[in-house]
mmCIF file of C-alpha atoms in Angstrom:
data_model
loop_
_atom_site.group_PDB
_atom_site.id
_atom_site.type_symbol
_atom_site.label_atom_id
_atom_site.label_comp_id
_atom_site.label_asym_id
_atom_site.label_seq_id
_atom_site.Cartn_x
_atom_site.Cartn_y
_atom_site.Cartn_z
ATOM 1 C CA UNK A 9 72.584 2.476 102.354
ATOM 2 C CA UNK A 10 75.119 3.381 98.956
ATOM 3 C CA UNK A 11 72.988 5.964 98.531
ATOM 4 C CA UNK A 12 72.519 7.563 101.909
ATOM 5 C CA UNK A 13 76.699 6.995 102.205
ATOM 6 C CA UNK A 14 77.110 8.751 98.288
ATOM 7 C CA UNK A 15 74.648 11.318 99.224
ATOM 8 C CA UNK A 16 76.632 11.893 102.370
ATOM 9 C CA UNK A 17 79.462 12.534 101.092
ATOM 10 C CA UNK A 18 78.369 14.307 98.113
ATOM 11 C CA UNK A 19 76.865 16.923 100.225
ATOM 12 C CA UNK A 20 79.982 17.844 102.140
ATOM 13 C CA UNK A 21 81.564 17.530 98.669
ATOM 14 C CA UNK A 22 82.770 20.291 96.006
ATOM 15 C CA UNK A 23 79.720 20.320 95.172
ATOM 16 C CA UNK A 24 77.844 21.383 98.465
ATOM 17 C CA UNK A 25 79.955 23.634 98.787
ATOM 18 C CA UNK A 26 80.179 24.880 95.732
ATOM 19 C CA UNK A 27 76.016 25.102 95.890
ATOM 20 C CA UNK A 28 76.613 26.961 99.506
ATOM 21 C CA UNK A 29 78.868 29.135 98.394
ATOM 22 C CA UNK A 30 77.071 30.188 95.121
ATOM 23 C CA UNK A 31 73.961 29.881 97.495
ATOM 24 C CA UNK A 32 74.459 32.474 99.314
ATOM 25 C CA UNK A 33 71.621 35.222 98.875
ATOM 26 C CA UNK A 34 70.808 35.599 102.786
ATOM 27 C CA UNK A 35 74.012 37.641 103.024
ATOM 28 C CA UNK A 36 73.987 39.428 99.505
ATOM 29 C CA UNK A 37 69.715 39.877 101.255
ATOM 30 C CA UNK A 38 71.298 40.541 105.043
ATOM 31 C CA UNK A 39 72.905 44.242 103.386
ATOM 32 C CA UNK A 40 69.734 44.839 101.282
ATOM 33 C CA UNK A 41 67.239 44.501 103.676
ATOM 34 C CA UNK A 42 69.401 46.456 106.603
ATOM 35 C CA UNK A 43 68.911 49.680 104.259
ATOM 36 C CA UNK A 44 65.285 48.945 104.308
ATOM 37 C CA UNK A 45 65.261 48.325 107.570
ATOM 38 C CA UNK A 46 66.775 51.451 108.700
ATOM 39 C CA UNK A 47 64.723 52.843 106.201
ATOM 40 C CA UNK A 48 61.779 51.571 107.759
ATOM 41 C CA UNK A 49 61.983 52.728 111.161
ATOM 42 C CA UNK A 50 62.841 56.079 110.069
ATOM 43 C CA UNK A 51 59.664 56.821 108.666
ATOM 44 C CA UNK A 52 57.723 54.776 111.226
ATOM 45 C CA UNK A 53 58.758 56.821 113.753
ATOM 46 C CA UNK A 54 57.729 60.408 111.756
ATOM 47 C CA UNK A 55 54.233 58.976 111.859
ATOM 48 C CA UNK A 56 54.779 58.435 115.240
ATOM 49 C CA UNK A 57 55.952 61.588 116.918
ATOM 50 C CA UNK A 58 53.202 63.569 115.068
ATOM 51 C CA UNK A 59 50.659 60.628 116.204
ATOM 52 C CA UNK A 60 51.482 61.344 120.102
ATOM 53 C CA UNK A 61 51.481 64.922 119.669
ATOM 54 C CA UNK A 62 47.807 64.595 118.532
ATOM 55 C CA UNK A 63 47.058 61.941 121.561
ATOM 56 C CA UNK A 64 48.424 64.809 124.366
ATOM 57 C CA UNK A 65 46.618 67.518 122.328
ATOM 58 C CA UNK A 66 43.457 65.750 121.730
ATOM 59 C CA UNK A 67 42.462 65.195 125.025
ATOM 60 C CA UNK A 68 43.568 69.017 126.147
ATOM 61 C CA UNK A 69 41.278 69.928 123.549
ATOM 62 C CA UNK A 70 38.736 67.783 125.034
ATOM 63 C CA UNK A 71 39.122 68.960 128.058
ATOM 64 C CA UNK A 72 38.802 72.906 127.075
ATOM 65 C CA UNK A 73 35.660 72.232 125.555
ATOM 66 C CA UNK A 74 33.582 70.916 128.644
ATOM 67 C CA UNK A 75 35.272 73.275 130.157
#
């Protein structure tokens, strides 16, 4: 039970903190990966646009050549 109590109170301590603080790569990760992620979606959607134009055109196409 000394333990659980010393552990207890070392984790709130300086030195949880301290570990949370210096711990903190989500954030410094948060700023790096929103880049990515805008970067991501940018190109996603190029693929995209040219992907439906080919969908609306593919089946006109289709249709001209029972036609």
């Amino acid at each position: 039970m000394d333990k659980k109590a010393q552990q207890s109170m070392n984790r709130p301590n300086n030195s949880t903190i301290e570990e949370t603080s210096q711990q903190t790569p989500p954030h410094s990760l948060l700023p790096t990966k929103q880049p990515t992620s805008n970067k991501s979606p940018i190109p996603y959607k190029k693929p995209e646009a040219p992907k439906q134009t080919p969908c609306p055109n593919k089946p006109q196409k289709m249709k001209r050549i029972p036609q």
